[in-house]
mmCIF file of C-alpha atoms and ligand atoms in Angstrom:
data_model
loop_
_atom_site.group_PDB
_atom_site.id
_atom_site.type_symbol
_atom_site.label_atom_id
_atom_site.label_comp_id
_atom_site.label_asym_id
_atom_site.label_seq_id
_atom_site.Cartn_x
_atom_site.Cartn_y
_atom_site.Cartn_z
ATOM 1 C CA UNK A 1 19.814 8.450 6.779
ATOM 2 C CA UNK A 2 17.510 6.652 4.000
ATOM 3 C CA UNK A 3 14.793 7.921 2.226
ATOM 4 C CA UNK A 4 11.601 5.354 1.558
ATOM 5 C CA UNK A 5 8.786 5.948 -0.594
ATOM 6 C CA UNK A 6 5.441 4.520 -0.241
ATOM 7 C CA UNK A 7 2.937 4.998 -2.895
ATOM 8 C CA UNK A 8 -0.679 4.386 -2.559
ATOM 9 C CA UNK A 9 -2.926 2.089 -4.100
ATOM 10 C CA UNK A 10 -2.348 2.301 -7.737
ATOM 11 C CA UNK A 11 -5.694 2.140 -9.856
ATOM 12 C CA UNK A 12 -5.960 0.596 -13.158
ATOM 13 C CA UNK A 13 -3.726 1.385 -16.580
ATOM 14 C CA UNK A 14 -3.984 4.811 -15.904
ATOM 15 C CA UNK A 15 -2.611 4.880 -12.345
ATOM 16 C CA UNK A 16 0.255 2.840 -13.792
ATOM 17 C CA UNK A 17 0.920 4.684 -16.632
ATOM 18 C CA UNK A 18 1.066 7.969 -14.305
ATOM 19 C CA UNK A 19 3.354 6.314 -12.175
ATOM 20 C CA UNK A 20 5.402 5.554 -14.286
ATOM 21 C CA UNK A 21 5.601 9.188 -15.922
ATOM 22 C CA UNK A 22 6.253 10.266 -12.817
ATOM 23 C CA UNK A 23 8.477 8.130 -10.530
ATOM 24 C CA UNK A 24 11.958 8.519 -11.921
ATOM 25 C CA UNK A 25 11.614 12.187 -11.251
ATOM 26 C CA UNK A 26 10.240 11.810 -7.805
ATOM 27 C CA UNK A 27 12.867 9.299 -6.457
ATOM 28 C CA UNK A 28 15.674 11.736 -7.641
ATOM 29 C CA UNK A 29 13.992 14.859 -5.862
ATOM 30 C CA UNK A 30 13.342 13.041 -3.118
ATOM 31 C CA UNK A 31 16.464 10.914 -2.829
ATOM 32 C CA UNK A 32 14.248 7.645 -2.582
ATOM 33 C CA UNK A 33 16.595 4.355 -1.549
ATOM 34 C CA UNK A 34 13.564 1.930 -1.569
ATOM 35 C CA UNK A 35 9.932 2.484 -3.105
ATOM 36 C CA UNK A 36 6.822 0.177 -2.215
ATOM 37 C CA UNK A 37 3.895 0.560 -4.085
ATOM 38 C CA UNK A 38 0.318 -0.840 -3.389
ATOM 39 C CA UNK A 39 -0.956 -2.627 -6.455
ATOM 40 C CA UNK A 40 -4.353 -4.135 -5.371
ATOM 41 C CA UNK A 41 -5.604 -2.520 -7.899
ATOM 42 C CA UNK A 42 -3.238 -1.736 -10.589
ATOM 43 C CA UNK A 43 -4.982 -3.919 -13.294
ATOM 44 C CA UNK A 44 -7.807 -2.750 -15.373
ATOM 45 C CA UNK A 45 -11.101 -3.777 -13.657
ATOM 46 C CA UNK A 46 -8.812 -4.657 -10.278
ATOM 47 C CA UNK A 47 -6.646 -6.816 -8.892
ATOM 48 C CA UNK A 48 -3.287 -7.447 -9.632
ATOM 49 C CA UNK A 49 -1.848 -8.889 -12.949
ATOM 50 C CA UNK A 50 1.210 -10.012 -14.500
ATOM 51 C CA UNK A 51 0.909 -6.998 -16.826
ATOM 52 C CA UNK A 52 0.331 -4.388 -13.917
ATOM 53 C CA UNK A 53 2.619 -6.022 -11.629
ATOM 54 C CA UNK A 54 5.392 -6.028 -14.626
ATOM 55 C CA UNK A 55 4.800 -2.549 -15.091
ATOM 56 C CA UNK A 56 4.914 -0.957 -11.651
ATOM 57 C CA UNK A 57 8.078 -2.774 -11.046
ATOM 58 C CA UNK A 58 9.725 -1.357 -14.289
ATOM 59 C CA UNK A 59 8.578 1.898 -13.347
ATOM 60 C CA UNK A 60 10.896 1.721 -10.197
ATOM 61 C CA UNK A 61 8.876 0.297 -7.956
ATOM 62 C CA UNK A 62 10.564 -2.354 -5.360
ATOM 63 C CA UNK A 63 8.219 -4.211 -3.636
ATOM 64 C CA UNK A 64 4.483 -4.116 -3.999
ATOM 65 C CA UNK A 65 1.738 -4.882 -1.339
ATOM 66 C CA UNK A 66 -1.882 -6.095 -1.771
ATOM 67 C CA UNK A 67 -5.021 -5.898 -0.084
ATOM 68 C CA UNK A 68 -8.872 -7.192 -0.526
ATOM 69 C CA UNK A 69 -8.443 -7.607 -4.346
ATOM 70 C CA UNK A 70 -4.807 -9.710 -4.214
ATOM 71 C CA UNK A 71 -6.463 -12.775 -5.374
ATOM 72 C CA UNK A 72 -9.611 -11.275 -7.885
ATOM 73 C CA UNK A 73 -7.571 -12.583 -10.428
ATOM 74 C CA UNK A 74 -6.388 -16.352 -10.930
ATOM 75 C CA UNK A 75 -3.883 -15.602 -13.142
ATOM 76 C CA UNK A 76 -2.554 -13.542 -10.214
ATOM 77 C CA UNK A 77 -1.901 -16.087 -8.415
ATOM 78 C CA UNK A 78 1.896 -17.303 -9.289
ATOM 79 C CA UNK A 79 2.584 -13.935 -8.758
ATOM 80 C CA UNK A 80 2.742 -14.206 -5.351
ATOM 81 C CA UNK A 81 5.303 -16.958 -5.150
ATOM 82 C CA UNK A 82 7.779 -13.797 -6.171
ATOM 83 C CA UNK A 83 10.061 -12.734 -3.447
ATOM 84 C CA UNK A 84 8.544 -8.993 -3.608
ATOM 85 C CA UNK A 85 4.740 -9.334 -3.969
ATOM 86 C CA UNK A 86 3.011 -9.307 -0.859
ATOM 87 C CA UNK A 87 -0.361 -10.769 0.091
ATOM 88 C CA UNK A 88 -1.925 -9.666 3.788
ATOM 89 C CA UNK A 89 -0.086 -11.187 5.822
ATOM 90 C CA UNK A 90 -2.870 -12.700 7.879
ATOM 91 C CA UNK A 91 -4.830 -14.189 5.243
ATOM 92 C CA UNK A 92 -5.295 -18.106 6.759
ATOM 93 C CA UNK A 93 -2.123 -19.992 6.007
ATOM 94 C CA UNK A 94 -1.686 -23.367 3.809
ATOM 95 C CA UNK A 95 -4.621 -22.275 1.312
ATOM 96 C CA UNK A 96 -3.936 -18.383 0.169
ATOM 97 C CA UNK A 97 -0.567 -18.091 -2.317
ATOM 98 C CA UNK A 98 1.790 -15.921 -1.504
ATOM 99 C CA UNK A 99 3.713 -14.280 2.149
ATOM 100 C CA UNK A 100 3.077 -11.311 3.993
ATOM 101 C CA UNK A 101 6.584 -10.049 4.874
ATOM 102 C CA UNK A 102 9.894 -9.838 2.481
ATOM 103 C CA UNK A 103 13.026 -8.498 3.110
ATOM 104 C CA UNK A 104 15.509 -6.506 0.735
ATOM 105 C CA UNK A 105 18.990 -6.740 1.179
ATOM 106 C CA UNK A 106 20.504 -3.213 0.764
ATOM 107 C CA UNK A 107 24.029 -4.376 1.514
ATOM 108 C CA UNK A 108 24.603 -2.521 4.541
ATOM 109 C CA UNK A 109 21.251 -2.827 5.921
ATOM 110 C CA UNK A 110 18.616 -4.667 5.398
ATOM 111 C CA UNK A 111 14.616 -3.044 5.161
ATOM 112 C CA UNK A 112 11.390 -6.045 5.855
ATOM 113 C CA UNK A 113 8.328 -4.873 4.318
ATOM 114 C CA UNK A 114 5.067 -5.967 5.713
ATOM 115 C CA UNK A 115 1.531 -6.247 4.593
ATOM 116 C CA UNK A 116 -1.437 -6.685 6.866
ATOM 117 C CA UNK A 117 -5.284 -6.258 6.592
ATOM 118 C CA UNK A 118 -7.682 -4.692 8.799
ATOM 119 C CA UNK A 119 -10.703 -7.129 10.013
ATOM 120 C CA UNK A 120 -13.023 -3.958 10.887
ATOM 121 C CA UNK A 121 -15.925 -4.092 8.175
ATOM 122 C CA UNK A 122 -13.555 -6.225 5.743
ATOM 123 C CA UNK A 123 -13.173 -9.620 5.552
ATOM 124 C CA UNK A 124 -12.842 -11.832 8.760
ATOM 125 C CA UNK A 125 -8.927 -12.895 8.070
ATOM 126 C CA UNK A 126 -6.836 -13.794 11.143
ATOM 127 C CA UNK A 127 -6.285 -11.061 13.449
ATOM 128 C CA UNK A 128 -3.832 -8.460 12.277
ATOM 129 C CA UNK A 129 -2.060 -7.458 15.620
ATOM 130 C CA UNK A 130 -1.574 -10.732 16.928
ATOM 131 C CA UNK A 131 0.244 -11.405 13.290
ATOM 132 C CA UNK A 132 1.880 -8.618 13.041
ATOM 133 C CA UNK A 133 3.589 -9.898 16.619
ATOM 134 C CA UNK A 134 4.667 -13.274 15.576
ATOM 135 C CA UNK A 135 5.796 -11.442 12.701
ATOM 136 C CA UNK A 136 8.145 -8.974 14.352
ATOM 137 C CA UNK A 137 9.970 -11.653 16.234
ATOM 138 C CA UNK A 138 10.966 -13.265 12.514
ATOM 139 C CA UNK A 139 12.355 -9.986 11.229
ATOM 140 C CA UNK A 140 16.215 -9.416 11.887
ATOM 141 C CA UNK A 141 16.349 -6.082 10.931
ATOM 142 C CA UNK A 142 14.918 -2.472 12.701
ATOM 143 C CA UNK A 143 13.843 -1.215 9.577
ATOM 144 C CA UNK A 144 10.397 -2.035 9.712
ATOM 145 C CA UNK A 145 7.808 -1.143 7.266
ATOM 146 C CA UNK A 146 4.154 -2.031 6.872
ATOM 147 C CA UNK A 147 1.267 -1.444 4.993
ATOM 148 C CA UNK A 148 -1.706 -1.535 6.962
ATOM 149 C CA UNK A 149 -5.185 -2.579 4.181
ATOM 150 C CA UNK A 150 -8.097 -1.047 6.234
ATOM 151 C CA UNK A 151 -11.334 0.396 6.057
ATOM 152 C CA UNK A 152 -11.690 1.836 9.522
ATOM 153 C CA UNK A 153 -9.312 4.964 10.379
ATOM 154 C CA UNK A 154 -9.804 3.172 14.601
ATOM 155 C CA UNK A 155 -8.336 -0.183 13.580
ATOM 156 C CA UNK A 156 -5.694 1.415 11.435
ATOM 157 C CA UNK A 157 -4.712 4.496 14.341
ATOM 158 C CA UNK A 158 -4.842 1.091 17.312
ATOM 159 C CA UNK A 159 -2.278 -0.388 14.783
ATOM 160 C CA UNK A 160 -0.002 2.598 14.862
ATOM 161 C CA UNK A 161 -0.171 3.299 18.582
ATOM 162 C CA UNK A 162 0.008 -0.608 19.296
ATOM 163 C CA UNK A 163 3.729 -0.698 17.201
ATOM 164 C CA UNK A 164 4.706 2.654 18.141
ATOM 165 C CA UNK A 165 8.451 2.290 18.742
ATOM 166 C CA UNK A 166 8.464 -1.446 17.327
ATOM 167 C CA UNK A 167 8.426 -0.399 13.650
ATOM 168 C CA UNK A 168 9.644 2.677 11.154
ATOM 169 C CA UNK A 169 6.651 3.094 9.360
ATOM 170 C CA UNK A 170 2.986 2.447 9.002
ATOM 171 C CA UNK A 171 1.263 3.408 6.472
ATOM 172 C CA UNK A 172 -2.912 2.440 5.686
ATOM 173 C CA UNK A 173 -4.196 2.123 2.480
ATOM 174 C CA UNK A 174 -7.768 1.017 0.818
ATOM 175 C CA UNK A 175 -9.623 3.977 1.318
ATOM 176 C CA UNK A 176 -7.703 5.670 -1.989
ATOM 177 C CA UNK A 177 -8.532 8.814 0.209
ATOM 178 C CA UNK A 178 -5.182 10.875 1.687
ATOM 179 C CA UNK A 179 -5.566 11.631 5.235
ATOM 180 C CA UNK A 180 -3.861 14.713 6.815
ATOM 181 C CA UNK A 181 -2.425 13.130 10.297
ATOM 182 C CA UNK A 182 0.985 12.133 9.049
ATOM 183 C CA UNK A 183 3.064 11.874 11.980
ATOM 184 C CA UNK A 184 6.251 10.485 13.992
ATOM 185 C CA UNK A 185 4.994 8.812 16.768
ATOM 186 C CA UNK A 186 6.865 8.391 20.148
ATOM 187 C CA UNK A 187 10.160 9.852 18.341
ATOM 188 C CA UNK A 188 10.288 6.476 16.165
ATOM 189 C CA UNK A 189 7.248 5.386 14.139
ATOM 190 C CA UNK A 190 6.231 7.192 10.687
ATOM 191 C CA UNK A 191 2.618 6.903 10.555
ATOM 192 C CA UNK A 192 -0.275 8.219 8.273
ATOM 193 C CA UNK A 193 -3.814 6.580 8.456
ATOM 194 C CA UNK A 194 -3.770 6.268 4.506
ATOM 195 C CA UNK A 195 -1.675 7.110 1.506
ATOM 196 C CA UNK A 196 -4.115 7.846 -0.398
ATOM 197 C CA UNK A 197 -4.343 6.755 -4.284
ATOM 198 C CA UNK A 198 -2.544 7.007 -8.056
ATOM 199 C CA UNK A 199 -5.067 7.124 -10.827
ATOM 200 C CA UNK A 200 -7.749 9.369 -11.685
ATOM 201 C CA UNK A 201 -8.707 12.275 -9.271
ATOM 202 C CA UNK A 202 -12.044 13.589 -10.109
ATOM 203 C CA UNK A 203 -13.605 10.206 -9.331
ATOM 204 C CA UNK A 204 -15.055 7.584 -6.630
ATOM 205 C CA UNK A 205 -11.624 5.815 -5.608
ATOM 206 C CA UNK A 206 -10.727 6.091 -9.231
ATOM 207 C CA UNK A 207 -14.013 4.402 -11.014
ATOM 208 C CA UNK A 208 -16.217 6.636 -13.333
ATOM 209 C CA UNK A 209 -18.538 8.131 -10.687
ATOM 210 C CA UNK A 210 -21.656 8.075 -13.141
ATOM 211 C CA UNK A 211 -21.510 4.293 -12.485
ATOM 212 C CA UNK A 212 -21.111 4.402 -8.560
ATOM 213 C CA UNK A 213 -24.078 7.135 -8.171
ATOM 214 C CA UNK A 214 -26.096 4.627 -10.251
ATOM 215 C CA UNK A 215 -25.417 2.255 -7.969
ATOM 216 C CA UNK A 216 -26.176 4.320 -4.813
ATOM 217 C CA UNK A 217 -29.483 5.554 -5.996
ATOM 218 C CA UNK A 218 -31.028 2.757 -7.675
ATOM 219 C CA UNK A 219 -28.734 -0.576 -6.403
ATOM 220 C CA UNK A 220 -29.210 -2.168 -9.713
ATOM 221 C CA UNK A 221 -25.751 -3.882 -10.657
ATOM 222 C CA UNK A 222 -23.185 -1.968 -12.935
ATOM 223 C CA UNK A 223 -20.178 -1.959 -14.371
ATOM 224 C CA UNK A 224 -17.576 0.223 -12.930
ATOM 225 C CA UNK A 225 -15.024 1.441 -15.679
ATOM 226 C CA UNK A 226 -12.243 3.349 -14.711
ATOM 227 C CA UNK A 227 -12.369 7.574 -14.463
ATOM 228 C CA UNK A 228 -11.361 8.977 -17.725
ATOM 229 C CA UNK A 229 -9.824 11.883 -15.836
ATOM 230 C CA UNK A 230 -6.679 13.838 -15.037
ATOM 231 C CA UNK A 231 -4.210 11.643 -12.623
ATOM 232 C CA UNK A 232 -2.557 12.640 -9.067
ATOM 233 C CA UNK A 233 -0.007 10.255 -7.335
ATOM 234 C CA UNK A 234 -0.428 10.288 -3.450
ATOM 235 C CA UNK A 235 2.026 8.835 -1.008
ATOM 236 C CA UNK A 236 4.006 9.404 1.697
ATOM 237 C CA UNK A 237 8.383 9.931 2.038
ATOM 238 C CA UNK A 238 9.992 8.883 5.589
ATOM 239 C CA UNK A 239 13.224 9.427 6.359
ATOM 240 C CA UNK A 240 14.916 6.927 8.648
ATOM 241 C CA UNK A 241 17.998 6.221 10.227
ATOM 242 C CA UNK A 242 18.744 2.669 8.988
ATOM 243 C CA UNK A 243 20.782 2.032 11.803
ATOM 244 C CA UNK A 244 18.416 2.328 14.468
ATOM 245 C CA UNK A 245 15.493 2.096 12.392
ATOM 246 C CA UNK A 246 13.571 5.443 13.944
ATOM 247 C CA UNK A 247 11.956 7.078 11.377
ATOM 248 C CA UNK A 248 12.615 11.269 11.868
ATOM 249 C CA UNK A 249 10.664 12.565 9.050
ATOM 250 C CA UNK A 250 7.354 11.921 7.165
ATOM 251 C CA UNK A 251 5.801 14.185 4.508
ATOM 252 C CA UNK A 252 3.503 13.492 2.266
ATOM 253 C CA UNK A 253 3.402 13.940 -1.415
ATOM 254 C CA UNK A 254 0.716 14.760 -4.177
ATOM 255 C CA UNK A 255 1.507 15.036 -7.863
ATOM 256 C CA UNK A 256 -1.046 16.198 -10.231
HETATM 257 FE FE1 FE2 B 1 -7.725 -0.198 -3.320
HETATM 258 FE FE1 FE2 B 2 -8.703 -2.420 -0.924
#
């Protein structure tokens, strides 16, 4: 049996700075053999930067996964020619940087990480579940992992009963919310309908909410500044048997 981690999406200096305080300790407790970490918006005013990227790997962090805000920042860009820095898989190919599916060689088994984006209420990429198919037939390995960037809980629940059995793991992210319906579905397939986030807790997704409610009430433009407040990591731990690739065990994890 192997032990992954998946972290939520990480928000701004903060979020990486509390990951980072935190991770070492949580990979020993928890055993962790691989950790993915979603960094769409680990760099301060979002994205993903050199910096933030640099610094969620160093904090233990094996592959990271994007979302909306992959490419908010140019300098982002070469980032994405890395073998562990995913972009949604089914952003259009031959324009967008970057691949939507690595795979890290344990030694005796391999693990392929995938990253897709919903098209519910987001932006009108290619449509992730006929990706995600051509996808599957690439990977030579049953340990299967994806991260699923989606607004709408339907889209992201369709994706988990659609691979049921076909994958390890699928966890959503975007919302920065934790939902409470972790689960192993058909006896194979970890699935939650989102992580949840790392960065500041008493906050809208991690911005200052003084900014968002001004925004709200009056829809005048502001500036959202990160939450100057306490941190929680969210994320889920699935334990899987790397040589079928069933997942038997999800739980998931808050640290304050
Ligand atoms: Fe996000
Ligand atoms: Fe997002």
């Amino acid at each position: 049996m192997k032990n992954l981690l998946f972290i939520g999406d990480v928000v701004g200096k903060a979020g990486c700075d509390f990951l980072r305080s935190k991770l070492s300790g949580l990979k020993r407790s928890y055993n962790i053999d691989i950790t993915v970490v979603n960094a769409e918006n680990s760099a301060q005013g979002n994205g993903i930067t050199p910096q933030s990227a640099e610094s969620l790997l160093n904090a233990g962090a094996d592959i990271l996964t994007t979302g909306n805000h992959a490419f908010r920042r140019r300098e982002a860009f070469p980032l994405f020619d890395s073998d562990y820095i995913l972009r949604p898989a089914n952003y259009p190919e031959g324009g967008a940087p970057g691949k939507g599916i690595c795979t890290l060689d344990m030694g005796a088994y391999s693990v392929a990480v995938i990253n897709l984006m919903g098209t519910a209420f987001m932006d009108d990429l290619d449509n992730p579940f006929t990706v995600v198919d051509r996808l599957l037939e690439e990977a030579d390995t049953p340990n299967i992992f994806i991260d699923l960037h989606a607004e709408a809980t339907s889209e992201k629940k369709a994706m988990g009963h659609y691979l049921t059995g076909k994958v390890s793991g699928i966890f959503g992210t975007h919302t920065h919310v934790q939902t409470a319906d972790e689960a192993i579905l058909g006896g194979h397939t970890a699935y939650i309908t989102d992580a949840g986030m790392t960065g500041p807790e008493l906050s809208c997704l991690g911005v200052d909410s003084k900014a968002v409610i001004e925004k709200f009430r009056f829809h005048t433009p502001v500036r959202f500044t990160e939450a100057d407040t306490d941190c929680f990591l969210c994320g889920v731990c699935v334990e899987f048997d790397e040589k079928t690739g069933k997942s038997h065990k999800i739980e998931r994890i808050i640290v304050r």
